[in-house]
Amino acid sequence: MAASKPVEPQSGSGLPRWQLALLVGTPIVLGVGAVYLWNRSKTKDSSGKRNGERTTPEGSASPVQGQDGAANRSPLDRAQGAKNKGNKYFKAGKYEQAIQCYSEAIALCPPDNKTDLSTFYQNRAAAFEQQMKWTEVVQDCSHAVEMNPRYIKALFRRAKALERLDNKKECLEDVTAVCILEAFQNQQSMLLADKVLKLLGKEKAKDKYKNREPLMPSPQFIKSYFSSFTDDIISQPLQKGEKKDEDKDKEGEAAEVTESSGYLKAKQYMEEENYDKIISECTKEVESGGRYTAEALLLRATFYLLIGNATGAQPDLDRVINMEEANVKLRANALIKRGSMYMQQQQPMLSTQDFNMAAEIDTRNADVYHHRGQLKILLDQVEEAVGDFDECIKLRPDSALAQAQKCFALYRQAYTGNNPSQVQTAMDGFEDVIRRFPKCAEGYALYAQALTDQQQFGKADEMYDKCIDLEPDNATTYVHKGGNLDKAIEMFNRAINLAKSEMEMAHLYSLCDAANAQTEVARKYGLKPPTL
């Protein structure tokens, strides 16, 4: 598996809005910030109308003005009059007087007039909001929503107050309801949802990631990770003469190497898939100042990255990069891995610098162009990405990953450019990739994403299943596979346990919380939960 997975840019993507809702919380740097802005013009309050607010009181053509005939006015007319007076105070910034008038309207309004009564409560909540009395805002909005469950203004105002009271879970539920009822057409509600999801994700990830045990990925994942590098010295088998010509004993312990080298022992363990011992053996090599110090630093950093310990990996990568006497292939590989780490940490400038430096010191390194191409996709620089993938393929025609990534880049370019013939060409390209490289999980995963865009969900699921068969602990595949909301939640929870960094885990928690909130809103409002 490549060092970092591409996340397709969403601007103009045409994805179903329920699916776009699940992307709220995705890091802006990954190109999906436009999810908040697609196909949107300025919207009126609520959903074009003031949902539930009466423009004329019941039984009257217009609000009653003045005091004439006050004795003959109905309780509802008198309540409307008090509300209108409160509105004037509100516009003048006299919020305490407005609150008194709205309270009078609430007291006068017959209980059966729920729509009007909900409006009076919502108006009083607006005045309390101006006074920053958040508990009162929540209470009045709750009364309004109780009488008018789809009252968008009241739901959104309560969501904002709940955020102020640090009640993120209930805030998320309210703002999710607003997003759905508004058909995701209001930027303010989308941005609040994004903000709350990110905060929740960070809080949950900070606690879980801090207390979790480092988890070594499966042998399949590790092999797939190393297969994304073709110019990586540390992933190559031991060369002839590096180990004695003797068999392993009956218990399968590593054969002795020709010299006391922690690095060579670590390499032997790699061949045996005994990955848990690699970091400790590399540490022995580094501490002894052995001849393979640079190689040991890079191998140790790589396994730190694999178990999600970027903090441990970076000093080792830094040391290798600064070793001017080290093999240029080692330095270039360290730059690629540090660049990929920066990419995952949402630092695209630092990532770009590392990839460019790697290209300068090792111009014919196919890995540089492959991984830099992935960064270009993330930054929505599709033409440049295709150029990098072409360069990689020219240097390594058998690079399955580069072939798959190039197809994906061409597909995104055609899809966002609304070019059906080029879309079909890219889809045919995916078929060719999985035919030529049937063991390349990336080919299936990227093809599945394209099939999902094309609403070919059955075939997409087949591709995702093949990818999971090849890489059962690849979190990205579980995230994209999704399914209906309940299935998506199951997938997100599996992916959370496989996250390789706190940031990745926070993002996955955000996605899971978004799906959970939508499920709850769908249940509460009698909506049919969608499939993604």
Coordinates of C-alpha atoms in Angstrom, one line a residue:
M1 CA 0.0 0.0 0.0
A2 CA 1.3 3.4 -0.8
A3 CA 2.6 5.5 2.0
S4 CA -0.5 7.8 1.9
K5 CA -3.9 7.3 0.4
P6 CA -5.4 9.8 -2.0
V7 CA -8.5 11.6 -1.0
E8 CA -10.4 12.7 -4.1
P9 CA -11.1 16.5 -4.3
Q10 CA -14.8 17.1 -3.8
S11 CA -15.3 20.4 -5.6
G12 CA -18.0 19.9 -8.1
S13 CA -18.1 16.2 -7.4
G14 CA -21.8 15.7 -7.7
L15 CA -21.8 13.2 -4.8
P16 CA -25.1 12.5 -3.1
R17 CA -25.7 15.1 -0.4
W18 CA -26.0 12.5 2.3
Q19 CA -22.5 11.3 1.4
L20 CA -21.2 14.9 1.4
A21 CA -22.6 15.2 4.9
L22 CA -20.3 12.4 6.0
L23 CA -17.4 14.3 4.6
V24 CA -18.0 17.2 7.0
G25 CA -14.9 17.2 9.2
T26 CA -12.5 16.2 6.4
P27 CA -9.3 18.3 6.6
I28 CA -9.6 21.3 4.3
V29 CA -6.0 20.8 3.1
L30 CA -7.1 17.5 1.5
G31 CA -9.1 19.3 -1.0
V32 CA -12.6 18.8 0.3
G33 CA -13.2 22.2 1.9
A34 CA -15.4 23.0 -1.1
V35 CA -17.9 20.6 0.3
Y36 CA -19.4 23.5 2.1
L37 CA -19.7 25.7 -0.9
W38 CA -20.9 23.5 -3.8
N39 CA -23.8 24.7 -5.8
R40 CA -24.7 27.3 -3.2
S41 CA -26.1 30.8 -3.3
K42 CA -27.1 33.0 -0.4
T43 CA -30.0 31.4 1.4
K44 CA -32.8 33.0 3.3
D45 CA -33.3 32.3 7.0
S46 CA -34.3 28.7 7.5
S47 CA -35.3 27.0 4.3
G48 CA -36.4 30.0 2.2
K49 CA -39.3 30.8 4.5
R50 CA -39.4 31.4 8.2
N51 CA -40.4 27.8 9.0
G52 CA -43.4 27.8 11.3
E53 CA -43.5 31.6 11.8
R54 CA -47.0 33.1 11.1
T55 CA -47.1 36.3 8.9
T56 CA -50.7 36.9 9.8
P57 CA -52.5 35.9 13.1
E58 CA -55.1 33.3 12.9
G59 CA -58.6 34.7 12.2
S60 CA -57.3 38.1 10.9
A61 CA -56.1 39.4 7.6
S62 CA -53.2 41.3 9.2
P63 CA -51.7 42.1 12.5
V64 CA -54.0 44.3 14.6
Q65 CA -52.4 47.8 15.0
G66 CA -53.1 50.3 17.8
Q67 CA -55.3 50.0 20.8
D68 CA -58.8 50.5 19.1
G69 CA -61.1 47.6 19.9
A70 CA -58.7 46.0 22.3
A71 CA -61.5 44.7 24.4
N72 CA -62.8 42.7 21.4
R73 CA -59.5 41.2 20.4
S74 CA -59.0 37.5 20.8
P75 CA -56.2 36.2 23.0
L76 CA -54.2 35.2 19.9
D77 CA -54.6 38.7 18.4
R78 CA -53.4 40.2 21.7
A79 CA -50.4 37.8 21.7
Q80 CA -49.5 38.7 18.2
G81 CA -49.7 42.4 19.1
A82 CA -47.3 41.7 22.0
K83 CA -45.0 39.8 19.7
N84 CA -45.0 42.7 17.1
K85 CA -44.2 45.2 19.9
G86 CA -41.4 42.9 21.0
N87 CA -40.0 42.8 17.4
K88 CA -39.8 46.6 17.4
Y89 CA -37.8 46.5 20.7
F90 CA -35.6 43.8 19.3
K91 CA -34.7 45.8 16.2
A92 CA -33.9 48.8 18.4
G93 CA -31.6 46.7 20.5
K94 CA -33.7 46.9 23.6
Y95 CA -33.6 43.2 24.4
E96 CA -34.9 43.3 27.9
Q97 CA -38.1 45.0 26.8
A98 CA -38.4 42.6 23.9
I99 CA -38.1 39.7 26.3
Q100 CA -41.0 41.1 28.4
C101 CA -43.2 41.5 25.3
Y102 CA -42.4 38.0 24.1
S103 CA -43.2 36.6 27.5
E104 CA -46.5 38.4 27.4
A105 CA -47.2 36.9 24.0
I106 CA -46.4 33.4 25.4
A107 CA -48.7 34.0 28.4
L108 CA -51.6 35.2 26.2
C109 CA -51.3 32.7 23.4
P110 CA -53.8 29.8 23.6
P111 CA -52.0 26.5 24.1
D112 CA -53.6 24.9 21.1
N113 CA -51.9 27.5 18.8
K114 CA -48.7 25.6 18.8
T115 CA -47.2 27.2 15.6
D116 CA -47.6 30.7 16.9
L117 CA -46.5 29.7 20.4
S118 CA -43.3 28.1 19.0
T119 CA -42.6 31.4 17.2
F120 CA -42.9 33.4 20.4
Y121 CA -40.5 31.1 22.2
Q122 CA -38.1 31.2 19.4
N123 CA -38.2 35.0 19.3
R124 CA -37.6 35.2 23.0
A125 CA -34.7 32.8 22.6
A126 CA -33.2 35.2 20.0
A127 CA -33.4 38.0 22.5
F128 CA -31.7 35.9 25.2
E129 CA -29.1 35.0 22.6
Q130 CA -28.2 38.7 22.3
Q131 CA -27.7 38.8 26.1
M132 CA -25.6 35.6 25.9
K133 CA -27.9 33.8 28.2
W134 CA -27.3 30.4 26.7
T135 CA -29.2 28.2 29.1
E136 CA -32.3 30.3 28.6
V137 CA -31.8 30.1 24.8
V138 CA -31.7 26.3 25.0
Q139 CA -34.8 26.2 27.2
D140 CA -36.9 28.5 24.9
C141 CA -35.7 26.8 21.7
S142 CA -36.6 23.4 23.3
H143 CA -40.1 24.6 23.9
A144 CA -40.3 25.9 20.3
V145 CA -39.0 22.6 18.9
E146 CA -41.4 20.6 21.1
M147 CA -44.3 22.3 19.4
N148 CA -42.8 22.5 15.9
P149 CA -40.2 19.6 15.6
R150 CA -38.9 20.8 12.2
Y151 CA -38.5 24.5 13.2
I152 CA -35.1 25.1 11.6
K153 CA -34.5 28.5 13.2
A154 CA -35.1 27.1 16.7
L155 CA -33.0 24.1 16.0
F156 CA -30.0 26.1 14.7
R157 CA -30.3 28.6 17.5
R158 CA -30.3 25.8 20.1
A159 CA -27.3 24.2 18.3
K160 CA -25.3 27.4 18.7
A161 CA -26.3 27.8 22.3
L162 CA -25.4 24.2 23.1
E163 CA -22.0 24.8 21.5
R164 CA -21.5 27.7 23.9
L165 CA -22.4 25.4 26.8
D166 CA -19.9 22.9 25.5
N167 CA -22.6 20.3 24.9
K168 CA -21.1 19.0 21.7
K169 CA -23.1 15.8 21.3
E170 CA -26.5 17.5 21.5
C171 CA -25.2 20.4 19.4
L172 CA -24.1 18.0 16.7
E173 CA -27.6 16.3 16.7
D174 CA -29.3 19.6 16.2
V175 CA -27.0 21.0 13.6
T176 CA -27.2 17.7 11.7
A177 CA -31.0 18.0 11.7
V178 CA -30.7 21.5 10.3
C179 CA -28.3 20.4 7.6
I180 CA -30.6 17.6 6.5
L181 CA -33.8 19.7 6.6
E182 CA -32.1 22.5 4.7
A183 CA -30.8 19.9 2.1
F184 CA -27.2 21.0 3.0
Q185 CA -27.8 24.4 1.4
N186 CA -26.7 26.7 4.3
Q187 CA -23.0 27.4 4.8
Q188 CA -23.4 28.5 8.4
S189 CA -24.9 25.2 9.5
M190 CA -22.4 23.1 7.5
L191 CA -19.5 25.0 9.1
L192 CA -20.8 24.6 12.6
A193 CA -21.2 20.9 12.0
D194 CA -17.7 20.7 10.7
K195 CA -16.4 22.6 13.7
V196 CA -18.2 20.4 16.3
L197 CA -17.2 17.1 14.5
K198 CA -13.6 18.1 14.5
L199 CA -13.6 19.0 18.2
L200 CA -15.4 15.8 19.1
G201 CA -13.0 13.8 16.9
K202 CA -9.9 15.4 18.5
E203 CA -11.2 14.8 22.0
K204 CA -12.0 11.2 21.5
A205 CA -8.8 10.5 19.5
K206 CA -6.6 12.2 22.1
D207 CA -7.9 9.9 24.9
K208 CA -7.9 6.7 22.9
Y209 CA -4.6 7.2 21.0
K210 CA -2.8 8.1 24.2
N211 CA -3.9 4.9 26.0
R212 CA -3.7 2.4 23.2
E213 CA -1.1 -0.2 22.8
P214 CA 1.1 0.1 19.7
L215 CA -0.3 -2.2 17.1
M216 CA 1.9 -3.9 14.5
P217 CA -0.1 -4.2 11.2
S218 CA -0.7 -7.6 9.6
P219 CA 2.0 -9.2 7.4
Q220 CA -0.1 -8.5 4.4
F221 CA -0.3 -4.8 5.2
I222 CA 3.5 -4.5 5.8
K223 CA 4.3 -6.3 2.6
S224 CA 1.9 -4.1 0.7
Y225 CA 3.4 -1.0 2.3
F226 CA 6.9 -2.0 1.3
S227 CA 5.7 -2.9 -2.2
S228 CA 4.9 0.8 -2.8
F229 CA 8.7 1.4 -2.8
T230 CA 10.8 0.0 -5.6
D231 CA 14.1 1.9 -4.8
D232 CA 14.1 1.1 -1.1
I233 CA 17.3 -0.6 0.0
I234 CA 16.1 -1.6 3.4
S235 CA 13.2 -3.7 2.0
Q236 CA 15.4 -5.8 -0.2
P237 CA 16.3 -9.3 0.8
L238 CA 19.6 -10.1 2.5
Q239 CA 22.3 -10.3 -0.1
K240 CA 24.5 -13.4 -0.6
G241 CA 27.2 -13.5 2.0
E242 CA 25.3 -11.4 4.6
K243 CA 24.2 -14.6 6.4
K244 CA 25.7 -18.0 6.9
D245 CA 24.8 -20.8 4.6
E246 CA 22.9 -22.8 7.2
D247 CA 19.3 -23.7 7.7
K248 CA 17.1 -22.4 10.5
D249 CA 16.7 -24.8 13.4
K250 CA 13.5 -26.7 14.0
E251 CA 12.0 -23.9 16.0
G252 CA 12.3 -21.5 13.1
E253 CA 14.7 -19.1 14.9
A254 CA 16.8 -16.7 12.8
A255 CA 20.0 -18.0 11.3
E256 CA 23.1 -16.3 12.6
V257 CA 24.6 -13.6 10.4
T258 CA 28.3 -13.3 9.5
E259 CA 28.8 -10.5 11.9
S260 CA 27.2 -9.2 15.1
S261 CA 24.9 -6.7 13.5
G262 CA 21.6 -5.7 14.9
Y263 CA 20.6 -4.4 11.5
L264 CA 21.3 -7.7 9.7
K265 CA 19.4 -9.5 12.3
A266 CA 16.5 -7.1 11.8
K267 CA 16.7 -7.9 8.1
Q268 CA 16.6 -11.6 8.8
Y269 CA 13.5 -11.1 11.0
M270 CA 11.9 -9.2 8.2
E271 CA 12.3 -12.2 5.9
E272 CA 10.7 -14.4 8.5
E273 CA 7.9 -11.9 9.1
N274 CA 9.0 -11.7 12.7
Y275 CA 8.3 -7.9 12.7
D276 CA 8.0 -7.3 16.4
K277 CA 11.7 -7.7 16.9
I278 CA 12.9 -5.3 14.2
I279 CA 12.8 -2.1 16.2
S280 CA 14.9 -3.5 19.1
E281 CA 17.5 -4.9 16.8
C282 CA 17.8 -1.7 14.8
T283 CA 18.2 0.1 18.1
K284 CA 21.2 -2.2 19.0
E285 CA 22.8 -1.3 15.7
V286 CA 22.3 2.5 16.2
E287 CA 23.6 2.4 19.8
S288 CA 26.7 0.5 18.8
G289 CA 27.5 2.8 16.0
G290 CA 27.7 -0.1 13.6
R291 CA 28.4 0.1 9.9
Y292 CA 24.7 -0.1 9.1
T293 CA 23.7 2.8 11.3
A294 CA 22.0 4.7 8.5
E295 CA 20.1 1.7 7.3
A296 CA 19.1 0.8 10.9
L297 CA 17.8 4.3 11.5
L298 CA 15.7 4.2 8.3
L299 CA 14.3 0.7 9.0
R300 CA 13.5 1.7 12.6
A301 CA 11.8 4.9 11.5
T302 CA 9.8 2.9 8.9
F303 CA 8.4 0.5 11.6
Y304 CA 7.7 3.4 13.9
L305 CA 5.5 4.8 11.2
L306 CA 3.9 1.5 10.6
I307 CA 2.8 1.2 14.3
G308 CA 1.6 4.9 14.3
N309 CA 4.5 6.4 16.2
A310 CA 5.4 9.4 14.0
T311 CA 7.0 11.1 17.0
G312 CA 9.6 8.3 17.2
A313 CA 10.1 8.1 13.5
Q314 CA 10.9 11.8 12.7
P315 CA 14.3 12.1 14.5
D316 CA 15.5 8.9 12.8
L317 CA 14.4 10.2 9.4
D318 CA 16.0 13.6 10.1
R319 CA 19.3 11.9 10.9
V320 CA 19.4 9.9 7.7
I321 CA 18.4 12.9 5.5
N322 CA 21.3 14.9 7.0
M323 CA 23.9 12.1 6.5
E324 CA 25.5 13.4 3.4
E325 CA 27.9 10.5 3.3
A326 CA 25.0 8.0 3.3
N327 CA 23.8 6.2 0.2
V328 CA 21.6 8.6 -1.8
K329 CA 18.9 5.9 -2.1
L330 CA 18.6 5.9 1.7
R331 CA 18.4 9.6 1.9
A332 CA 15.8 9.8 -0.8
N333 CA 13.7 7.1 0.8
A334 CA 13.9 8.9 4.1
L335 CA 12.7 12.1 2.4
I336 CA 9.8 10.3 0.8
K337 CA 8.7 8.8 4.1
R338 CA 9.0 12.1 5.9
G339 CA 7.2 13.9 3.1
S340 CA 4.4 11.3 3.4
M341 CA 4.3 11.8 7.1
Y342 CA 4.0 15.6 6.6
M343 CA 1.2 14.9 4.1
Q344 CA -0.8 13.0 6.8
Q345 CA -0.1 15.8 9.2
Q346 CA -1.7 18.3 6.8
Q347 CA 1.6 20.1 6.2
P348 CA 1.6 20.2 2.4
M349 CA 4.4 22.8 2.0
L350 CA 6.8 20.7 4.1
S351 CA 5.7 17.6 2.2
T352 CA 6.3 19.3 -1.2
Q353 CA 9.8 20.4 -0.1
D354 CA 10.8 16.9 0.9
F355 CA 9.5 15.3 -2.3
N356 CA 11.2 18.0 -4.4
M357 CA 14.5 17.5 -2.5
A358 CA 14.3 13.8 -3.1
A359 CA 13.8 14.3 -6.8
E360 CA 16.9 16.6 -6.9
I361 CA 19.2 14.2 -5.2
D362 CA 17.9 11.1 -6.9
T363 CA 16.5 12.0 -10.3
R364 CA 15.8 8.5 -11.5
N365 CA 14.1 7.3 -8.3
A366 CA 10.6 6.1 -9.4
D367 CA 9.3 6.2 -5.8
V368 CA 9.8 10.0 -5.6
Y369 CA 7.4 10.6 -8.6
H370 CA 4.9 8.0 -7.4
H371 CA 4.5 9.5 -3.9
R372 CA 4.7 13.1 -5.1
G373 CA 2.0 12.3 -7.5
Q374 CA -0.2 11.3 -4.6
L375 CA 0.4 14.6 -2.9
K376 CA -0.6 16.4 -6.2
I377 CA -3.9 14.5 -6.2
L378 CA -4.6 15.6 -2.6
L379 CA -3.8 19.2 -3.6
D380 CA -6.1 18.9 -6.6
Q381 CA -3.2 19.4 -9.0
V382 CA -4.3 16.6 -11.3
E383 CA -2.3 17.5 -14.4
E384 CA 0.9 17.6 -12.4
A385 CA 0.0 14.3 -10.7
V386 CA -0.4 12.6 -14.0
G387 CA 3.0 13.9 -15.1
D388 CA 4.6 12.4 -12.0
F389 CA 2.9 9.1 -12.5
D390 CA 4.0 9.0 -16.1
E391 CA 7.6 9.6 -15.0
C392 CA 7.3 6.8 -12.4
I393 CA 5.9 4.4 -15.1
K394 CA 8.6 5.3 -17.5
L395 CA 11.2 4.4 -14.9
R396 CA 9.3 1.4 -13.6
P397 CA 6.8 0.1 -16.2
D398 CA 5.7 -2.7 -13.9
S399 CA 4.6 -0.3 -11.1
A400 CA 1.1 -1.4 -10.4
L401 CA 0.5 1.4 -7.8
A402 CA 1.5 4.1 -10.2
Q403 CA -0.7 2.7 -13.0
A404 CA -3.7 2.6 -10.6
Q405 CA -3.0 6.1 -9.3
K406 CA -2.7 7.5 -12.8
C407 CA -6.1 5.9 -13.7
F408 CA -7.6 7.5 -10.7
A409 CA -6.1 11.0 -11.5
L410 CA -7.4 10.7 -15.1
Y411 CA -10.8 9.6 -13.8
R412 CA -11.1 12.6 -11.4
Q413 CA -10.0 15.0 -14.2
A414 CA -12.7 13.6 -16.5
Y415 CA -15.4 13.4 -13.9
T416 CA -15.0 16.9 -12.5
G417 CA -14.7 18.1 -16.1
N418 CA -18.0 16.4 -17.0
N419 CA -16.4 14.5 -19.9
P420 CA -18.3 11.2 -20.3
S421 CA -16.0 9.8 -23.0
Q422 CA -12.9 10.4 -20.9
V423 CA -14.6 9.0 -17.9
Q424 CA -15.3 5.7 -19.8
T425 CA -11.6 5.7 -20.9
A426 CA -10.5 5.9 -17.3
M427 CA -12.9 3.2 -16.3
D428 CA -11.6 0.9 -19.0
G429 CA -8.1 1.8 -17.7
F430 CA -9.1 0.5 -14.2
E431 CA -10.2 -2.8 -15.8
D432 CA -6.9 -3.1 -17.5
V433 CA -5.0 -2.4 -14.2
I434 CA -6.8 -5.1 -12.2
R435 CA -6.4 -7.6 -15.0
R436 CA -2.7 -7.0 -15.3
F437 CA -2.1 -6.6 -11.5
P438 CA -4.6 -8.8 -9.8
K439 CA -2.7 -8.6 -6.5
C440 CA -2.7 -4.8 -6.3
A441 CA -5.2 -3.8 -3.6
E442 CA -4.9 -0.2 -4.5
G443 CA -6.3 -0.9 -8.0
Y444 CA -9.4 -2.4 -6.6
A445 CA -9.9 0.3 -4.0
L446 CA -9.5 3.2 -6.4
Y447 CA -11.7 1.5 -9.1
A448 CA -14.4 1.0 -6.4
Q449 CA -14.3 4.7 -5.6
A450 CA -14.9 5.5 -9.2
L451 CA -17.7 3.0 -9.5
T452 CA -19.3 4.5 -6.4
D453 CA -19.3 7.9 -8.1
Q454 CA -21.0 6.3 -11.1
Q455 CA -23.6 4.7 -8.8
Q456 CA -22.5 1.2 -9.7
F457 CA -22.7 0.2 -6.1
G458 CA -22.9 -3.6 -6.6
K459 CA -19.7 -3.7 -8.6
A460 CA -18.1 -1.2 -6.2
D461 CA -18.7 -3.5 -3.3
E462 CA -17.1 -6.4 -5.2
M463 CA -14.0 -4.3 -5.7
Y464 CA -13.9 -3.3 -2.0
D465 CA -14.3 -6.9 -0.9
K466 CA -11.3 -7.9 -3.1
C467 CA -9.3 -5.1 -1.6
I468 CA -10.2 -6.2 1.9
D469 CA -9.2 -9.8 1.0
L470 CA -5.8 -8.5 0.0
E471 CA -5.4 -6.0 2.9
P472 CA -7.8 -6.9 5.8
D473 CA -6.5 -4.1 8.1
N474 CA -6.5 -1.2 5.6
A475 CA -8.5 1.5 7.4
T476 CA -9.0 3.5 4.2
T477 CA -10.9 0.8 2.5
Y478 CA -13.3 0.4 5.3
V479 CA -14.0 4.2 5.3
H480 CA -14.7 4.3 1.6
K481 CA -16.7 1.1 1.5
G482 CA -19.4 2.6 3.7
G483 CA -22.7 1.1 2.6
N484 CA -25.8 2.3 4.4
L485 CA -25.3 4.4 7.5
D486 CA -25.4 1.5 9.9
K487 CA -22.8 -0.3 7.8
A488 CA -20.8 2.8 7.5
I489 CA -20.7 3.2 11.3
E490 CA -19.4 -0.4 11.6
M491 CA -16.7 0.3 9.0
F492 CA -15.6 3.5 10.7
N493 CA -15.3 1.8 14.1
R494 CA -13.1 -0.9 12.5
A495 CA -11.0 1.8 10.9
I496 CA -10.6 3.7 14.1
N497 CA -8.9 0.7 15.7
L498 CA -6.5 0.6 12.8
A499 CA -5.6 4.3 12.6
K500 CA -1.8 4.9 12.3
S501 CA -1.8 8.4 13.8
E502 CA -3.8 10.5 16.2
M503 CA -4.9 12.8 13.4
E504 CA -6.1 10.0 11.3
M505 CA -8.0 8.6 14.3
A506 CA -9.6 12.0 15.0
H507 CA -10.8 12.3 11.4
L508 CA -12.3 8.8 11.5
Y509 CA -14.1 9.6 14.8
S510 CA -15.5 12.7 13.0
L511 CA -16.8 10.6 10.2
C512 CA -18.3 8.1 12.6
D513 CA -20.0 10.8 14.7
A514 CA -21.4 12.3 11.6
A515 CA -22.9 9.0 10.5
N516 CA -24.3 8.4 14.1
A517 CA -25.9 11.8 14.2
Q518 CA -27.5 11.3 10.8
T519 CA -28.9 7.9 11.9
E520 CA -30.4 9.5 15.1
V521 CA -31.9 12.4 13.1
A522 CA -33.4 10.1 10.5
R523 CA -35.0 8.1 13.3
K524 CA -36.3 11.1 15.1
Y525 CA -37.8 12.8 12.1
G526 CA -39.0 9.6 10.3
L527 CA -36.6 10.0 7.4
K528 CA -35.4 7.0 5.5
P529 CA -31.7 6.4 6.2
P530 CA -29.8 6.7 2.9
T531 CA -27.3 4.4 1.3
L532 CA -24.0 5.9 0.4

